[in-house]
mmCIF file of C-alpha atoms in Angstrom:
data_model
loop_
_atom_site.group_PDB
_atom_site.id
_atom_site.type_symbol
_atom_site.label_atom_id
_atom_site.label_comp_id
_atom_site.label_asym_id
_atom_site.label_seq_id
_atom_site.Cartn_x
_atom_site.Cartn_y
_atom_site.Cartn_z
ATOM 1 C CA UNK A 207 0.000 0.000 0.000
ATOM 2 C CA UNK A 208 1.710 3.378 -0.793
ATOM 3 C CA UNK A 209 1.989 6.106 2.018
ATOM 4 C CA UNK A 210 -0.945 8.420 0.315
ATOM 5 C CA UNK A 211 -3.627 4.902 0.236
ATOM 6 C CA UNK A 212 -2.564 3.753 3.674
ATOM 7 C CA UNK A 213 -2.926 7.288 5.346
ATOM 8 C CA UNK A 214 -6.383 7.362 3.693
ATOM 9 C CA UNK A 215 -6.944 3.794 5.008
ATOM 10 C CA UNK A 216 -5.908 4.290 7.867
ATOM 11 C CA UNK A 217 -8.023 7.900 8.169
ATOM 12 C CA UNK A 218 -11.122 6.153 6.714
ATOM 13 C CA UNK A 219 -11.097 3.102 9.095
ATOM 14 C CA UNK A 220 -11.116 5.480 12.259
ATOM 15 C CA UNK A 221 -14.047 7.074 10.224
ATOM 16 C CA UNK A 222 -15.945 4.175 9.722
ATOM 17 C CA UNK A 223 -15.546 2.480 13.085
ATOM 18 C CA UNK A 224 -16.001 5.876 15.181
ATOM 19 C CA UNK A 225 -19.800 5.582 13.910
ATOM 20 C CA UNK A 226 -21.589 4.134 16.903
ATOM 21 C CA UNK A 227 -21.098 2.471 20.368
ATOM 22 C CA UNK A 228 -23.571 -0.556 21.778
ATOM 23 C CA UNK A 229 -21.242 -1.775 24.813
ATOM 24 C CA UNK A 230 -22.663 -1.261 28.320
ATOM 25 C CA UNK A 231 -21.291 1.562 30.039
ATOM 26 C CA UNK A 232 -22.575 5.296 29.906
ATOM 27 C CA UNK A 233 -22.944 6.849 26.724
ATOM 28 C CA UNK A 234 -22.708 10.186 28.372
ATOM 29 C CA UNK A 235 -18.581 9.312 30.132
ATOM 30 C CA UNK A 236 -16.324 12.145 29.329
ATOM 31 C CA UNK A 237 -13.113 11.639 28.299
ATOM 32 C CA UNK A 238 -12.146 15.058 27.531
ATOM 33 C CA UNK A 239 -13.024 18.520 26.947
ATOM 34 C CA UNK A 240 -11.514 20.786 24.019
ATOM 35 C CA UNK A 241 -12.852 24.424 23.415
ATOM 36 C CA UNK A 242 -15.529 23.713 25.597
ATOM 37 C CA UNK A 243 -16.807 20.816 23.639
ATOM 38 C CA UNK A 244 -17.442 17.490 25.081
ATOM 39 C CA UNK A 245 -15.443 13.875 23.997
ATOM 40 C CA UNK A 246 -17.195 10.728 25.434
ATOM 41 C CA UNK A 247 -16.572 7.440 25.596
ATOM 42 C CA UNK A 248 -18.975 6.607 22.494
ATOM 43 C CA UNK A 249 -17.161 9.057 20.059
ATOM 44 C CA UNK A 250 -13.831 7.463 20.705
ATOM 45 C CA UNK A 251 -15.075 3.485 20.849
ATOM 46 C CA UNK A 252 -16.407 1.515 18.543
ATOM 47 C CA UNK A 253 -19.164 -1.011 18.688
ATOM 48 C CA UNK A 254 -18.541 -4.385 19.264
ATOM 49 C CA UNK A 255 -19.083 -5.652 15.562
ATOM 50 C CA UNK A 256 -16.777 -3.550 14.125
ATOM 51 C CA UNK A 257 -14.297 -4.043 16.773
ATOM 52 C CA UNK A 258 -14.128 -7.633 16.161
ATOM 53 C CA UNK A 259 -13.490 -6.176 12.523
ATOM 54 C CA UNK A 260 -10.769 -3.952 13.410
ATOM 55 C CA UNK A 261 -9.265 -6.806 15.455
ATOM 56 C CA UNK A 262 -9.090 -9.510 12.884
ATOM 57 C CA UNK A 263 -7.904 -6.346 10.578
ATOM 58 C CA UNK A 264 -4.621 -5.688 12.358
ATOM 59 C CA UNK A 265 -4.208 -8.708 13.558
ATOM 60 C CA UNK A 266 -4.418 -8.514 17.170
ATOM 61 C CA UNK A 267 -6.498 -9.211 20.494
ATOM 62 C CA UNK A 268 -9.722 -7.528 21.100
ATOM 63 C CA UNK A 269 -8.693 -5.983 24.198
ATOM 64 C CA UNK A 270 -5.532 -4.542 22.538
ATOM 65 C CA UNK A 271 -7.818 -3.493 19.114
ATOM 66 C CA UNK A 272 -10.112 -1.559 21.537
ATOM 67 C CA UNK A 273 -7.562 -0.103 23.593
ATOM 68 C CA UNK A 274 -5.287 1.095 20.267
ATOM 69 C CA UNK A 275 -8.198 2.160 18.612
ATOM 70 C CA UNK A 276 -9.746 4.448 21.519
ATOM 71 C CA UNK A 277 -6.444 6.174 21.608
ATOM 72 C CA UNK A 278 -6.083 7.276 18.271
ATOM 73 C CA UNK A 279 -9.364 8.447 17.910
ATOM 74 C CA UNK A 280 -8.738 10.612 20.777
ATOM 75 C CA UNK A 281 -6.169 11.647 19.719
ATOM 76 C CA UNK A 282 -7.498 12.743 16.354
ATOM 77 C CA UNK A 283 -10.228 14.217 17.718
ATOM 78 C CA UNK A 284 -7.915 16.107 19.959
ATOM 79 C CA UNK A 285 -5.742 17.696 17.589
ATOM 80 C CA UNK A 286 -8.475 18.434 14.804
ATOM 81 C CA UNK A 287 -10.246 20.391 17.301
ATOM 82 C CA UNK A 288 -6.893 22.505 18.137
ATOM 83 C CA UNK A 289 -5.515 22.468 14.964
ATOM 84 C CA UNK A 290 -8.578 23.786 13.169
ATOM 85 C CA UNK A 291 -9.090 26.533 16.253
ATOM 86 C CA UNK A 292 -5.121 27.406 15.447
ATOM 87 C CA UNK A 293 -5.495 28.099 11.624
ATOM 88 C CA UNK A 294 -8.398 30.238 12.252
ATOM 89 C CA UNK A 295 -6.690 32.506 14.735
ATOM 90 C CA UNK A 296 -3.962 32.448 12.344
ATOM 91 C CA UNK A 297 -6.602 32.969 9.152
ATOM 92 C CA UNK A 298 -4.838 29.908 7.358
ATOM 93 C CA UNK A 299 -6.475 28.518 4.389
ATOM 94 C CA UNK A 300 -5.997 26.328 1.848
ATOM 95 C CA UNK A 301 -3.586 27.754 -0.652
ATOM 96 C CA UNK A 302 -5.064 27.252 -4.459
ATOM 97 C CA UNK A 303 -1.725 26.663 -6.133
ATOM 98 C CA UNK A 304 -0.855 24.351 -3.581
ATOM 99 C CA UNK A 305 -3.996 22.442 -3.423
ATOM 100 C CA UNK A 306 -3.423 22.302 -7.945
ATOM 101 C CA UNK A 307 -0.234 20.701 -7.210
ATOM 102 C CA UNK A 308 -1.302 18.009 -4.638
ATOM 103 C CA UNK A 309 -4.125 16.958 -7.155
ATOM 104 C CA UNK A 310 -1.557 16.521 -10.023
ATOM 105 C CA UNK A 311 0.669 14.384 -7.830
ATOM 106 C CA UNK A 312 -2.151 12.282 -6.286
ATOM 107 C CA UNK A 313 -5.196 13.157 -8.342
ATOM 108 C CA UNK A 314 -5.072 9.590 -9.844
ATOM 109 C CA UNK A 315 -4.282 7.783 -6.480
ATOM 110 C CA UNK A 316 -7.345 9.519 -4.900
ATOM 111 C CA UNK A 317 -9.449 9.027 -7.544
ATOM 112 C CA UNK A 318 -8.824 5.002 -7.453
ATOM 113 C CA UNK A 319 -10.027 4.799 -4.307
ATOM 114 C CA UNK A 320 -13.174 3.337 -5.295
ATOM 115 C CA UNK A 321 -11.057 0.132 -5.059
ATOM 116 C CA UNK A 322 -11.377 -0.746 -1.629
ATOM 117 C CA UNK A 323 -8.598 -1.762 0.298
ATOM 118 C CA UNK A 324 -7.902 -5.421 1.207
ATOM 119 C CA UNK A 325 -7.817 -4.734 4.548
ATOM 120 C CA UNK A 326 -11.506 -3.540 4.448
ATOM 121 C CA UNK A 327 -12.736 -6.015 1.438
ATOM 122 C CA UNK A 328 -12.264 -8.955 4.067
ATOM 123 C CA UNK A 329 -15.379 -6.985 5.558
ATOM 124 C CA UNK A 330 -18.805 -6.663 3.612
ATOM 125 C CA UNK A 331 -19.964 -3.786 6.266
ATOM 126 C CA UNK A 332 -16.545 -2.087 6.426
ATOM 127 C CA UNK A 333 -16.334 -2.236 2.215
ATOM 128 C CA UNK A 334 -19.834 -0.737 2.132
ATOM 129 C CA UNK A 335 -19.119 2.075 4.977
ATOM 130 C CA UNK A 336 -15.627 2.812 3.219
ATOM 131 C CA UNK A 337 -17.367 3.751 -0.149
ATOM 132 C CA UNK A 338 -20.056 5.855 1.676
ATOM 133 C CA UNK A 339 -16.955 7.408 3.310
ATOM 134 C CA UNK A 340 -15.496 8.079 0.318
ATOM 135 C CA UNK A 341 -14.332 12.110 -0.694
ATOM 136 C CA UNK A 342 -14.295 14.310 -3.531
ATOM 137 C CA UNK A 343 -10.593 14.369 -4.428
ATOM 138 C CA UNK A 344 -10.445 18.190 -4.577
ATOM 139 C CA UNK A 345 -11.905 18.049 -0.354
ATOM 140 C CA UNK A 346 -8.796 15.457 0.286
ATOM 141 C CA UNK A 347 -6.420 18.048 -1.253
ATOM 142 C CA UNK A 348 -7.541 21.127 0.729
ATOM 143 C CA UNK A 349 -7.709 19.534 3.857
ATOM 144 C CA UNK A 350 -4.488 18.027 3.079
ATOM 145 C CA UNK A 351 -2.702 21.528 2.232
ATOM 146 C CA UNK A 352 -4.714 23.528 5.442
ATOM 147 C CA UNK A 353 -2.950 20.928 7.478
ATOM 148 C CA UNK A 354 0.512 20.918 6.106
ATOM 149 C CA UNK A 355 0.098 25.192 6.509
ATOM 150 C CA UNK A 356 -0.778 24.522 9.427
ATOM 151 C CA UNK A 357 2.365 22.637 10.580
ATOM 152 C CA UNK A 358 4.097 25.253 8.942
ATOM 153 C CA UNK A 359 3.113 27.955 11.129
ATOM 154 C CA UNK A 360 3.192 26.061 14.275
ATOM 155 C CA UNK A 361 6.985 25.011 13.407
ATOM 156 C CA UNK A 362 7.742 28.544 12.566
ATOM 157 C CA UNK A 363 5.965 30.080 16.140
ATOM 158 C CA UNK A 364 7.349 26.617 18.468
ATOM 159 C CA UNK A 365 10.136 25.097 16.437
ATOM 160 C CA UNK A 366 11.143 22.243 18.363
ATOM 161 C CA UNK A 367 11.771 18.552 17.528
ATOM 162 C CA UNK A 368 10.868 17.442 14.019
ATOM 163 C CA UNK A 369 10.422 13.812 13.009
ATOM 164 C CA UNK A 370 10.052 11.441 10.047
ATOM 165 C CA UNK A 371 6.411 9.705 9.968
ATOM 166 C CA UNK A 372 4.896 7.843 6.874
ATOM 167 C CA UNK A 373 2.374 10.123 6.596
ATOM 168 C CA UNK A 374 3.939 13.113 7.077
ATOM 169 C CA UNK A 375 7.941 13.524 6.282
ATOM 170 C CA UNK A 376 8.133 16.401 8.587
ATOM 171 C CA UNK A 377 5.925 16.045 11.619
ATOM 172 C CA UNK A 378 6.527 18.920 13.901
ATOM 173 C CA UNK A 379 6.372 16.805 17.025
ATOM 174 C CA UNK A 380 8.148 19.383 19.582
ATOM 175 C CA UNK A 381 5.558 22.347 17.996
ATOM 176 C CA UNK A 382 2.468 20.225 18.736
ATOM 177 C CA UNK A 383 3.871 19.705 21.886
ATOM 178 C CA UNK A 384 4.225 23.369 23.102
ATOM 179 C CA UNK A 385 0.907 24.012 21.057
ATOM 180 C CA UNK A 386 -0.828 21.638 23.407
ATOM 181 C CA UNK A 387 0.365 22.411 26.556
ATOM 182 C CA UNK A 388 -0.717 25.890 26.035
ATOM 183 C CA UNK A 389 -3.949 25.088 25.655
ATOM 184 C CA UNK A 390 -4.101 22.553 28.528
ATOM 185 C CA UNK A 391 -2.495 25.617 30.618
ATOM 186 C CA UNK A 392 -5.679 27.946 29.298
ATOM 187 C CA UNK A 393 -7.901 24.988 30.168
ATOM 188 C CA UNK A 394 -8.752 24.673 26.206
ATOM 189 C CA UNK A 395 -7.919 21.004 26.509
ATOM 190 C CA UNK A 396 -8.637 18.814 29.550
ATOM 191 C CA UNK A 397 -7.992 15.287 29.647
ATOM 192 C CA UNK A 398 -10.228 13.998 32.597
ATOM 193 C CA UNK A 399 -9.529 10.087 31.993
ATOM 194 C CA UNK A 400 -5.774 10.096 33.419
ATOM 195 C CA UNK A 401 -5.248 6.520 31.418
ATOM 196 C CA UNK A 402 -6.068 8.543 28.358
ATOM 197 C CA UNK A 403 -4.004 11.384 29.439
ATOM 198 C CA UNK A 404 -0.690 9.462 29.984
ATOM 199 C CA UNK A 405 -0.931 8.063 26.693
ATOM 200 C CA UNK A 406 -2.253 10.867 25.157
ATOM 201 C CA UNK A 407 0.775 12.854 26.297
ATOM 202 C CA UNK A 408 3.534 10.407 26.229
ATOM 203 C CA UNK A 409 2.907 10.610 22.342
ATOM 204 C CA UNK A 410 4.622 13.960 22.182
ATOM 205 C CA UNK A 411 7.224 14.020 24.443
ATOM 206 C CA UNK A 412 10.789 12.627 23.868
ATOM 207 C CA UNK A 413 12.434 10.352 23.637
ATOM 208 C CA UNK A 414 11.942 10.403 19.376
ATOM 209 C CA UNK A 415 12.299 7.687 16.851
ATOM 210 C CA UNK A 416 13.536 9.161 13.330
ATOM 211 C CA UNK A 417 14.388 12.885 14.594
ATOM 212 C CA UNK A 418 15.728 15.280 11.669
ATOM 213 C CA UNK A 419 18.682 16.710 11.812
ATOM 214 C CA UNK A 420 17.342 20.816 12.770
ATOM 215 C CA UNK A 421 19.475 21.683 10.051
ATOM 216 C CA UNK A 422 17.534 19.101 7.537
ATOM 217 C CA UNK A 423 14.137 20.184 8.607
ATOM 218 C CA UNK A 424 12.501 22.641 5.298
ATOM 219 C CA UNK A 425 9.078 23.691 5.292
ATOM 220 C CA UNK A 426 9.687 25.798 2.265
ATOM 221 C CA UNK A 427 7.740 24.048 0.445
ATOM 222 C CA UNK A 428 5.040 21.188 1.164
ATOM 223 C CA UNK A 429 6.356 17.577 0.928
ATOM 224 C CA UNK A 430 4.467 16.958 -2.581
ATOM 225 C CA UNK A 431 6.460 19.286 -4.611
#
């Protein structure tokens, strides 16, 4: 799978399993708060069909799918929230030429997605909630260049560590870092579950696997060109 399909795999599986929650605990348990907005436990879990599906998916135990995949949802949700409340304080938007460029180098790729992933064919109900998941290429792109501008900025205000990731060659690390710990210090992000905060956390804090070099890091230009 090449890094653009398994980012989107990996994006549209969250998608897809974050849909619902039929376990037996209180739907109305929150995890954390960002901007003032509630995250429960049913926004971050997924129900217990599909986590059998994510299970036999990656290949592991139940337990360990559920635990994994509450995580990373959080964790999304998390930095979408700040992220998105960052680039409109700093009026960021997707640049046009940039967003031209991204669709000429993955235009194709995105476009091919109606063929579903093996990973999710295995699954009648995850195939059919993948294609209804499915985005207009152009939407991918923007999103895709917001973000990277995004990074950009918050490198340029933090700095910090920068690593290597698979989905993102420069992943500011040490700027979301700083970014997030001033908004836990303003109370903009509280982690009430402290399992999910030590985790949550630990994600951004050193030691780092595949640092640059500071004098390697370039956010010039976006990682497409």
């Amino acid at each position: 799978m090449s890094l653009v399909s398994r980012h989107f795999f990996l994006f549209f599986l969250c998608c897809i399993l974050s849909s619902s929650f039929a376990f037996a605990r209180p739907s109305d348990e929150t995890v954390a708060v960002v901007l003032g907005d509630s995250i429960t436990i049913d926004e971050v879990s997924p129900t217990g069909e599909e986590l059998n599906a994510v299970a036999k998916a990656t290949g592991v135990s139940r337990d360990l799918a559920m635990s994994q995949f509450q995580h990373a949802q959080l964790t999304e949700l998390i930095i979408k929230a700040v992220l998105d409340d960052y680039a409109l304080q700093k009026g960021i938007e997707a640049d046009p030429a940039m967003v031209k460029r991204f669709l000429e180098v993955f235009g194709e790729s995105l476009a091919a997605q109606d063929d579903v992933p093996k990973e999710v064919g295995e699954d009648e109900e995850l195939a059919k909630a993948f294609a209804e998941k499915k985005r207009a290429p152009k939407e991918v792109a923007e999103e895709q260049v917001k973000h990277w501008l995004t990074e950009k900025a918050m490198y340029e205000e933090f700095g910090g560590p920068v690593v290597f990731r698979s989905t993102a060659p420069q992943y500011p690390v040490g700027a979301y870092q700083k970014l997030l710990t001033q908004y836990a210090k303003q109370e903009k992000l509280i982690i009430r579950a402290p399992a999910f905060a030590g985790i949550f956390w630990r994600g951004f804090e050193p030691p780092y696997n595949a640092e640059i070099e500071p004098q390697n890091v370039d956010f010039s230009k976006p990682w497409w060109y």
